[in-house]
XYZ file of C-alpha atoms in Angstrom:
604
model
C 159.289 34.781 19.197
C 159.446 37.313 16.392
C 162.625 39.355 16.440
C 162.587 43.135 16.605
C 164.091 43.409 13.102
C 161.424 41.096 11.685
C 158.653 43.203 13.252
C 160.156 46.358 11.774
C 160.406 44.708 8.346
C 156.782 43.629 8.466
C 155.631 47.110 9.539
C 157.630 48.640 6.697
C 156.132 46.145 4.249
C 152.626 46.924 5.584
C 153.148 50.659 5.162
C 154.459 50.143 1.619
C 151.410 48.028 0.709
C 149.060 50.674 2.161
C 150.806 53.403 0.168
C 150.554 51.272 -2.978
C 146.861 50.698 -2.323
C 146.175 54.403 -1.762
C 148.018 55.369 -4.949
C 146.133 52.747 -6.932
C 142.791 54.136 -5.828
C 143.893 57.725 -6.387
C 144.781 56.801 -9.982
C 141.311 55.382 -10.586
C 139.553 58.308 -8.907
C 138.013 56.083 -6.226
C 138.370 56.664 -2.517
C 139.793 53.426 -1.043
C 137.016 51.419 0.635
C 137.187 50.197 4.186
C 138.145 46.565 4.785
C 135.203 44.240 4.344
C 134.428 40.567 4.283
C 134.349 38.401 1.157
C 130.529 38.498 0.935
C 130.213 42.256 1.340
C 130.418 45.030 -1.242
C 132.949 47.869 -1.013
C 132.494 50.527 1.646
C 132.488 54.321 1.497
C 132.649 54.477 -2.309
C 133.309 57.936 -3.743
C 133.985 58.366 -7.464
C 135.966 61.408 -8.588
C 134.306 62.803 -11.732
C 136.557 65.834 -12.148
C 133.851 68.368 -11.253
C 133.352 66.691 -7.882
C 132.716 63.280 -6.350
C 129.739 60.956 -6.469
C 129.263 59.500 -2.987
C 127.241 56.292 -3.205
C 125.202 56.376 0.002
C 124.355 52.620 0.146
C 128.066 51.846 0.624
C 128.319 54.023 3.752
C 127.592 52.162 6.970
C 126.487 55.250 8.941
C 124.972 58.661 8.320
C 127.913 60.191 10.178
C 130.399 58.621 7.763
C 128.487 60.013 4.770
C 128.307 63.506 6.292
C 132.032 63.459 7.048
C 132.729 62.447 3.449
C 130.651 65.383 2.186
C 132.676 67.698 4.410
C 135.797 66.662 2.470
C 134.489 68.407 -0.646
C 137.281 70.371 -2.336
C 137.021 74.090 -3.178
C 135.291 74.885 -6.477
C 133.928 71.326 -6.618
C 130.398 69.933 -6.399
C 130.084 66.621 -4.541
C 126.790 64.736 -4.716
C 125.646 62.016 -2.315
C 123.307 59.781 -4.332
C 120.843 56.935 -3.694
C 120.052 58.178 -0.199
C 117.216 56.244 1.379
C 116.421 58.741 4.137
C 117.580 62.176 2.935
C 115.797 63.975 5.772
C 117.946 62.092 8.274
C 121.167 62.990 6.453
C 120.259 66.683 6.171
C 119.192 66.754 9.834
C 122.672 65.553 10.807
C 124.186 68.800 9.452
C 121.358 71.215 8.543
C 123.652 74.234 8.314
C 125.928 72.468 5.824
C 123.713 70.196 3.697
C 120.531 70.461 1.644
C 118.238 68.115 -0.272
C 118.940 68.487 -3.997
C 115.738 69.679 -5.770
C 116.162 67.154 -8.568
C 114.157 64.163 -9.742
C 115.752 60.788 -10.459
C 114.690 59.037 -13.663
C 115.456 55.456 -14.671
C 115.590 53.738 -18.068
C 115.030 49.964 -18.071
C 117.756 48.744 -20.419
C 116.159 45.309 -20.693
C 113.202 46.813 -22.566
C 114.949 49.775 -24.211
C 114.854 49.738 -28.008
C 117.280 51.575 -30.245
C 116.043 54.323 -32.550
C 115.112 53.267 -36.071
C 117.324 55.950 -37.614
C 120.422 57.790 -36.430
C 120.483 61.597 -36.587
C 122.293 62.942 -39.634
C 125.342 65.154 -39.365
C 126.243 64.069 -35.803
C 128.947 61.606 -34.770
C 129.098 60.335 -31.184
C 132.545 59.231 -30.009
C 134.802 59.055 -26.974
C 136.545 62.192 -25.742
C 140.106 61.723 -26.968
C 142.161 64.932 -27.069
C 143.027 68.181 -25.327
C 140.921 69.994 -27.924
C 137.946 67.801 -26.983
C 138.506 68.531 -23.302
C 138.654 72.294 -23.926
C 135.486 72.155 -26.032
C 133.651 70.213 -23.312
C 134.725 72.741 -20.670
C 133.497 75.596 -22.844
C 130.111 73.892 -23.074
C 130.122 73.332 -19.295
C 130.844 77.027 -18.699
C 128.112 78.111 -21.093
C 125.679 75.946 -19.117
C 126.900 77.243 -15.722
C 128.418 73.839 -14.897
C 131.689 73.137 -13.070
C 134.616 72.762 -15.514
C 137.046 69.843 -15.298
C 140.814 69.974 -15.549
C 141.744 68.736 -19.053
C 144.382 66.488 -17.450
C 141.591 64.645 -15.631
C 139.820 63.829 -18.894
C 143.044 62.711 -20.529
C 144.692 60.727 -17.726
C 142.730 59.683 -14.670
C 139.400 59.299 -16.444
C 141.021 57.077 -19.068
C 142.448 54.792 -16.384
C 139.126 54.591 -14.577
C 136.991 52.155 -16.551
C 133.906 53.193 -14.584
C 133.759 56.540 -16.419
C 132.701 57.081 -20.017
C 133.110 60.547 -21.545
C 131.311 60.967 -24.866
C 131.197 63.945 -27.211
C 128.929 64.798 -30.127
C 130.781 66.128 -33.163
C 129.260 68.028 -36.050
C 130.574 65.986 -38.986
C 130.562 68.994 -41.335
C 132.470 71.430 -39.113
C 134.358 68.993 -36.862
C 133.182 71.047 -33.870
C 132.222 69.406 -30.558
C 128.612 70.429 -29.908
C 127.606 68.210 -26.986
C 128.828 65.922 -24.244
C 127.673 63.375 -21.692
C 129.326 61.334 -18.936
C 128.374 57.798 -17.972
C 129.202 55.859 -14.800
C 129.282 52.052 -14.826
C 128.266 51.062 -11.290
C 129.392 47.460 -11.823
C 133.003 48.695 -12.064
C 132.850 50.364 -8.654
C 130.244 48.423 -6.718
C 129.825 44.746 -7.345
C 127.654 42.184 -5.550
C 126.139 43.374 -2.307
C 127.019 47.034 -2.880
C 123.455 48.242 -3.436
C 124.542 50.363 -6.416
C 123.818 48.157 -9.409
C 123.167 49.583 -12.849
C 124.651 52.710 -14.412
C 124.042 56.442 -14.424
C 124.181 59.448 -16.739
C 125.710 62.795 -15.752
C 126.595 66.164 -17.281
C 124.482 65.985 -20.418
C 125.110 69.351 -22.085
C 124.656 70.704 -25.593
C 126.441 73.753 -26.966
C 123.899 76.609 -26.846
C 125.198 77.707 -30.265
C 124.495 74.305 -31.854
C 121.955 74.388 -34.665
C 121.650 70.664 -35.367
C 118.554 69.122 -33.769
C 118.663 65.915 -31.745
C 122.136 66.282 -30.213
C 120.994 65.587 -26.640
C 118.876 62.611 -27.686
C 121.740 61.142 -29.718
C 124.104 61.359 -26.725
C 121.618 59.762 -24.323
C 120.809 56.937 -26.737
C 124.468 56.203 -27.466
C 125.283 56.004 -23.760
C 122.253 53.814 -23.059
C 123.265 51.436 -25.828
C 126.813 51.180 -24.488
C 125.569 50.213 -21.033
C 122.961 47.898 -22.526
C 125.785 46.067 -24.339
C 127.665 45.774 -21.028
C 124.642 44.101 -19.455
C 123.676 46.921 -17.073
C 120.056 46.522 -15.888
C 119.208 50.230 -15.985
C 120.448 53.764 -16.576
C 119.683 56.441 -13.981
C 119.948 60.217 -14.179
C 119.218 63.253 -12.028
C 117.458 66.310 -13.489
C 116.322 69.545 -11.847
C 112.600 69.417 -11.122
C 111.841 72.501 -13.259
C 113.906 71.543 -16.334
C 110.827 70.820 -18.421
C 112.673 70.558 -21.735
C 115.080 67.883 -20.453
C 112.347 65.965 -18.632
C 110.274 65.859 -21.831
C 113.254 64.341 -23.679
C 113.870 61.697 -21.009
C 110.209 60.679 -20.825
C 110.096 60.453 -24.615
C 113.007 57.976 -24.471
C 111.253 55.831 -21.861
C 112.745 57.039 -18.581
C 110.404 56.842 -15.586
C 110.718 58.643 -12.289
C 111.956 56.627 -9.294
C 112.077 57.576 -5.574
C 115.810 58.181 -5.233
C 117.277 61.288 -3.608
C 120.533 63.226 -3.490
C 122.128 65.566 -0.947
C 124.694 68.310 -1.589
C 126.734 70.760 0.438
C 125.808 74.406 0.806
C 128.565 76.109 -1.173
C 128.728 79.070 -3.597
C 128.333 76.795 -6.620
C 125.081 75.346 -5.266
C 123.719 78.579 -3.797
C 120.925 79.002 -6.351
C 119.585 75.554 -5.383
C 119.236 76.136 -1.631
C 118.934 79.948 -1.448
C 116.977 81.280 -4.417
C 117.539 84.980 -5.203
C 115.011 87.573 -4.015
C 112.033 88.047 -6.374
C 113.459 91.289 -7.796
C 116.796 89.677 -8.577
C 115.134 86.669 -10.186
C 113.559 89.023 -12.754
C 116.927 90.305 -13.989
C 117.864 89.354 -17.535
C 120.959 87.165 -18.091
C 123.193 90.175 -18.850
C 122.444 91.888 -15.540
C 122.374 88.642 -13.549
C 125.848 87.649 -14.760
C 127.303 90.861 -13.325
C 125.294 90.701 -10.106
C 126.417 87.115 -9.485
C 130.072 88.071 -9.947
C 129.646 91.051 -7.603
C 128.148 88.844 -4.896
C 131.034 86.403 -5.216
C 133.390 89.322 -4.462
C 131.445 90.371 -1.374
C 130.090 93.485 -3.116
C 126.722 94.768 -1.891
C 124.003 94.530 -4.556
C 120.841 96.627 -4.568
C 118.342 96.002 -7.370
C 116.817 99.354 -8.310
C 114.713 98.264 -11.320
C 114.830 94.561 -12.096
C 112.720 94.655 -15.258
C 115.012 97.238 -16.905
C 118.237 95.677 -15.541
C 119.239 98.480 -13.141
C 121.241 97.771 -9.973
C 123.615 99.552 -7.618
C 126.921 98.004 -6.505
C 128.650 99.167 -3.325
C 132.087 98.179 -2.065
C 133.470 100.121 0.875
C 132.932 103.837 0.225
C 132.511 103.383 -3.550
C 129.013 103.005 -5.013
C 128.211 102.707 -8.749
C 124.831 102.548 -10.455
C 124.595 100.247 -13.506
C 122.228 99.145 -16.174
C 123.667 95.790 -17.189
C 127.160 96.653 -18.512
C 126.415 100.401 -18.751
C 127.723 102.123 -15.635
C 128.256 105.627 -14.319
C 131.834 105.346 -15.589
C 130.507 105.787 -19.139
C 129.924 109.499 -19.728
C 126.755 110.937 -21.265
C 128.887 112.233 -24.148
C 130.270 108.755 -24.931
C 126.780 107.303 -24.727
C 125.460 109.998 -27.102
C 128.213 109.211 -29.609
C 127.302 105.508 -29.591
C 123.587 106.272 -29.757
C 123.868 108.095 -33.089
C 125.487 105.849 -35.700
C 126.384 108.761 -37.993
C 128.287 110.472 -35.174
C 129.954 107.191 -34.171
C 131.142 106.706 -37.739
C 132.702 110.188 -37.933
C 134.429 109.895 -34.541
C 136.073 106.534 -35.215
C 136.956 107.472 -38.812
C 139.019 110.399 -37.466
C 140.922 107.833 -35.374
C 141.917 105.944 -38.522
C 139.316 103.189 -38.202
C 137.949 101.997 -41.573
C 134.222 102.712 -42.024
C 131.724 101.865 -44.808
C 130.265 104.437 -47.190
C 126.958 105.821 -45.966
C 124.182 108.301 -46.791
C 121.040 109.495 -45.026
C 117.773 108.350 -46.602
C 115.512 111.022 -48.039
C 117.249 112.300 -51.172
C 116.182 110.118 -54.095
C 118.956 111.372 -56.401
C 121.569 110.582 -53.752
C 119.991 107.160 -53.265
C 120.062 106.370 -56.994
C 123.717 107.461 -57.182
C 124.528 105.339 -54.129
C 122.829 102.275 -55.625
C 124.795 102.780 -58.837
C 128.032 102.436 -56.829
C 127.038 99.455 -54.696
C 125.215 96.279 -55.694
C 123.708 95.766 -52.240
C 122.998 98.023 -49.281
C 122.053 97.916 -45.632
C 119.142 99.978 -44.302
C 119.103 100.785 -40.599
C 117.823 103.386 -38.146
C 120.359 106.034 -37.093
C 119.464 105.217 -33.487
C 118.590 101.830 -32.086
C 119.924 98.591 -30.695
C 119.619 94.798 -30.857
C 119.324 94.868 -34.648
C 115.806 96.305 -34.573
C 114.790 97.859 -37.881
C 117.951 96.692 -39.679
C 117.587 95.096 -43.121
C 120.672 93.651 -44.810
C 121.641 92.822 -48.400
C 119.053 94.824 -50.380
C 119.332 95.604 -54.088
C 115.717 96.053 -55.201
C 114.363 99.641 -54.997
C 110.941 98.576 -53.737
C 112.506 96.458 -51.014
C 114.756 99.374 -50.016
C 111.808 101.767 -49.706
C 109.941 99.216 -47.611
C 113.017 98.767 -45.377
C 113.292 102.547 -44.959
C 109.714 102.692 -43.695
C 110.460 99.881 -41.239
C 113.598 101.650 -39.971
C 111.621 104.898 -39.501
C 109.496 103.176 -36.881
C 112.649 103.120 -34.714
C 114.305 106.419 -35.678
C 113.366 109.543 -37.606
C 116.684 109.396 -39.468
C 117.462 106.320 -41.549
C 120.889 105.350 -42.872
C 121.709 103.577 -46.124
C 125.093 101.915 -46.016
C 127.200 99.925 -48.437
C 126.804 96.214 -47.817
C 130.115 94.505 -47.076
C 130.113 90.735 -47.455
C 131.632 88.906 -44.513
C 131.143 87.762 -40.935
C 130.076 89.845 -37.943
C 132.834 90.145 -35.345
C 132.059 91.477 -31.864
C 135.039 92.667 -29.782
C 134.316 93.408 -26.120
C 136.709 96.102 -24.899
C 136.865 96.882 -21.156
C 139.268 99.476 -19.767
C 140.760 99.714 -23.290
C 141.798 96.053 -23.288
C 140.324 93.235 -25.324
C 138.361 90.837 -23.117
C 136.438 88.765 -25.665
C 136.124 88.405 -29.421
C 133.403 86.378 -31.072
C 132.073 85.728 -34.530
C 128.318 86.230 -34.614
C 126.455 84.112 -37.121
C 122.881 84.706 -38.328
C 120.194 82.235 -37.342
C 119.967 79.253 -39.663
C 118.238 75.905 -39.738
C 119.242 72.437 -40.979
C 116.702 70.213 -42.711
C 115.948 66.628 -41.719
C 113.831 65.548 -44.690
C 110.455 65.522 -42.935
C 110.007 68.650 -40.772
C 108.609 71.902 -42.166
C 110.704 75.068 -42.205
C 108.272 76.711 -39.779
C 108.652 73.860 -37.269
C 112.451 73.848 -37.670
C 112.524 77.587 -36.912
C 110.253 77.160 -33.892
C 112.404 74.318 -32.509
C 115.616 76.260 -33.057
C 114.028 79.337 -31.474
C 113.050 77.324 -28.385
C 116.596 76.000 -28.049
C 118.055 79.509 -28.385
C 115.603 80.886 -25.814
C 116.400 78.083 -23.362
C 120.145 78.670 -23.781
C 119.951 82.446 -23.272
C 117.319 82.882 -20.580
C 114.734 83.894 -23.165
C 116.899 86.617 -24.739
C 117.413 84.972 -28.143
C 114.497 84.004 -30.395
C 114.018 83.791 -34.147
C 111.147 86.014 -35.294
C 108.790 84.669 -37.957
C 108.276 88.084 -39.550
C 108.601 89.614 -43.018
C 112.402 89.716 -42.788
C 112.517 85.963 -42.093
C 110.061 85.366 -44.938
C 112.267 87.452 -47.274
C 115.371 85.423 -46.352
C 113.501 82.185 -46.984
C 112.287 83.452 -50.362
C 115.884 84.256 -51.358
C 116.708 80.593 -50.617
C 113.742 79.454 -52.725
C 111.666 78.088 -49.825
C 108.723 79.103 -47.659
C 107.563 78.434 -44.107
C 105.686 75.355 -45.339
C 108.594 73.843 -47.279
C 110.320 70.652 -46.117
C 114.112 70.858 -46.454
C 116.029 67.813 -47.574
C 118.190 66.262 -44.863
C 121.388 68.195 -44.248
C 120.439 71.335 -46.197
C 121.213 74.579 -44.355
C 119.163 77.739 -44.846
C 119.933 81.147 -43.324
C 116.674 82.584 -41.950
C 117.975 86.040 -40.884
C 120.586 88.255 -42.517
C 121.587 90.045 -39.298
C 123.589 88.168 -36.659
C 122.108 89.789 -33.549
C 121.694 87.474 -30.572
C 118.167 88.794 -29.970
C 117.009 87.554 -33.378
C 118.450 84.074 -32.981
C 122.094 84.706 -33.899
C 124.811 82.553 -32.368
C 128.151 83.539 -30.819
C 131.419 81.662 -31.395
C 134.494 82.622 -29.382
C 137.680 83.539 -31.317
C 139.477 85.545 -28.619
C 142.649 83.478 -28.716
C 142.951 83.709 -32.502
C 141.748 87.188 -33.510
C 144.222 89.185 -35.606
C 146.120 91.846 -33.608
C 145.239 94.553 -36.157
C 141.564 93.994 -35.405
C 142.257 94.293 -31.673
C 144.205 97.504 -32.268
C 141.388 98.997 -34.364
C 138.766 98.139 -31.721
C 140.821 99.730 -28.953
C 141.436 102.845 -31.087
C 137.678 103.126 -31.644
C 136.986 102.806 -27.911
C 139.613 105.444 -27.087
C 138.251 107.804 -29.736
C 134.788 107.573 -28.169
C 136.345 107.628 -24.673
C 134.149 104.763 -23.532
C 135.503 102.319 -20.899
C 133.134 99.442 -21.697
C 131.967 98.803 -25.243
C 131.204 96.195 -27.853
C 132.837 97.087 -31.179
C 131.270 95.458 -34.238
C 133.272 94.817 -37.406
C 132.522 92.972 -40.626
C 135.504 90.764 -41.454
C 136.394 88.181 -44.060
C 138.062 86.184 -41.310
C 138.913 86.948 -37.664
C 142.415 85.669 -38.440
C 143.033 88.373 -41.073
C 143.600 92.115 -40.750
C 140.846 93.326 -43.121
C 137.737 94.799 -41.505
C 135.035 97.465 -41.779
C 133.624 99.182 -38.681
C 129.855 98.841 -38.179
C 129.014 100.285 -34.766
C 129.978 100.688 -31.116
C 127.627 99.509 -28.376
C 127.551 101.392 -25.080
C 125.800 98.503 -23.284
C 127.305 95.293 -24.703
C 125.914 91.990 -23.518
C 128.576 90.269 -21.441
C 126.792 86.902 -21.310
C 127.364 84.092 -23.837
C 131.083 84.842 -24.231
C 132.267 81.748 -22.368
C 134.994 80.944 -21.511
C 136.116 84.599 -21.461
C 135.848 86.400 -18.066
C 133.705 89.319 -19.209
C 131.822 89.877 -15.941
C 135.033 89.522 -13.913
C 136.798 92.196 -15.977
C 133.767 94.501 -15.697
C 133.780 94.239 -11.889
C 137.582 94.651 -11.912
C 137.079 97.982 -13.688
C 134.408 99.171 -11.259
C 136.067 97.909 -8.076
C 139.762 97.163 -8.686
C 140.396 96.606 -4.972
C 137.990 93.649 -4.993
C 140.461 91.749 -7.186
C 142.961 89.333 -5.643
C 146.424 90.908 -5.710
C 147.782 88.303 -8.147
C 144.890 88.813 -10.567
C 145.269 92.583 -10.351
C 148.938 92.364 -11.337
C 148.133 90.082 -14.276
C 145.248 92.182 -15.583
C 146.987 95.540 -15.359
C 150.085 94.157 -17.051
C 148.430 92.457 -20.011
C 149.916 93.309 -23.369
C 146.600 93.859 -25.135
C 146.088 97.285 -23.601
C 146.014 100.233 -25.952
């Protein structure tokens, strides 16, 4: 008979082997499968993708086991149960917790897939390989309202798990990551008898600021070709049923819809999928919706008072504040009046020691001639207005200036003529007299491909900008665009050689197709100090201060204007909406966050 010591040794050995097995699967990101026979595939397979787990339903023996696995979803994660044969049965097992994902599944037959005849110029597809890549991917995820992934996951666990492929698209001219996609090799996690053959595509996302066409297509093709080389029979993907732009791309590449379904948990991340907002709230623009969503996450009562104009009321306890996007009752009428009149704004901030450009009011021809003698180029803009309407930049010809004055007068009776300062537009979002976000704003531009007309390139870029901003950013095809094209020696009908860039607007406003590039972590402290001094001089608690700078890393600047209702969207990864709600309702902040925010060194 076995001795007591021998039994204890064997139990200890068994526990050690189990611990080793658990650690091995944790390292790969796979949940350890149940024991199975030699002819069976693995059981209860769940792949950790960083943003959540993929639960492969065919490997679960019972509906109950799959539901219990979904209940193990971690906070701030999004688990997805895929390849479910009877989704109605799974949802019925826990109707208060689960919902049927409103997405279509598409499949690409890799046996018949053919590579593109030509690769897109200016884009390099490669593996994610550094912390900088991981940060760039997370910024793209945040801009697309996707769940970010811990950089350590990309750089450690994902590398050890051969089932995962993380690709990035790099702009070869700037070195910037402008897109990403994740692939899952089912053969590495399933095997014979598992019911999960093939491969799948996840998290395809393109930087909304990217101007190069074909980034998404290049990522999909590269991933498909990798799996084709591995011998995978097909590539599957899941896409929301109303994402018409993505579906058009997939169908163009040869994907066909297949009857596969997915189930998710009802959690705050998925709320828009199973509980659409009321009709009024759905009509809010992205700037108002961003704030409303953050308020709801805090448990703050939201009442939409005029959806089309972006008005809403927030109530928390006994405190109630009416807002129009980022303009709230905390901003006084006096501060708003100062921002509304650019001549007054200029005088107020100049008295605070903020550097301002030279400026005159249009109407006196002698003054205009003297002004033009001092400055080679000028800016013409209405004294009152927003979103860059009526602003014409970089004028030197008298006829063009007079025409620009007439355009500006359609927005304001008084028109300003200002010295033109060469440089980049820098927007600094200041909330409660602290810097929250800083971003370089670049004018809309297009990149030629050697066969597409300028007009079509503008229309494509405009569609991408509109899709990325909820319809807020589009490139007009008006006289100002035509003037910019003429300065570059082209017209709407011209065909640009491959790789040539042409600026199609001189102003960098988001509403006319401009793009936003975050520089918060690198902006020069003198610029931050000047922005805060301007905000304090106006006595405005929430504002967007616009400078022209040679570089955000240098101290030189010229003040352009202060915005009383700055757009808080498109500043990912900076927490603009969070800081706005913190200002309105400080007691809705977690205690730890409140201590951090109130103690930050960037306050004025």
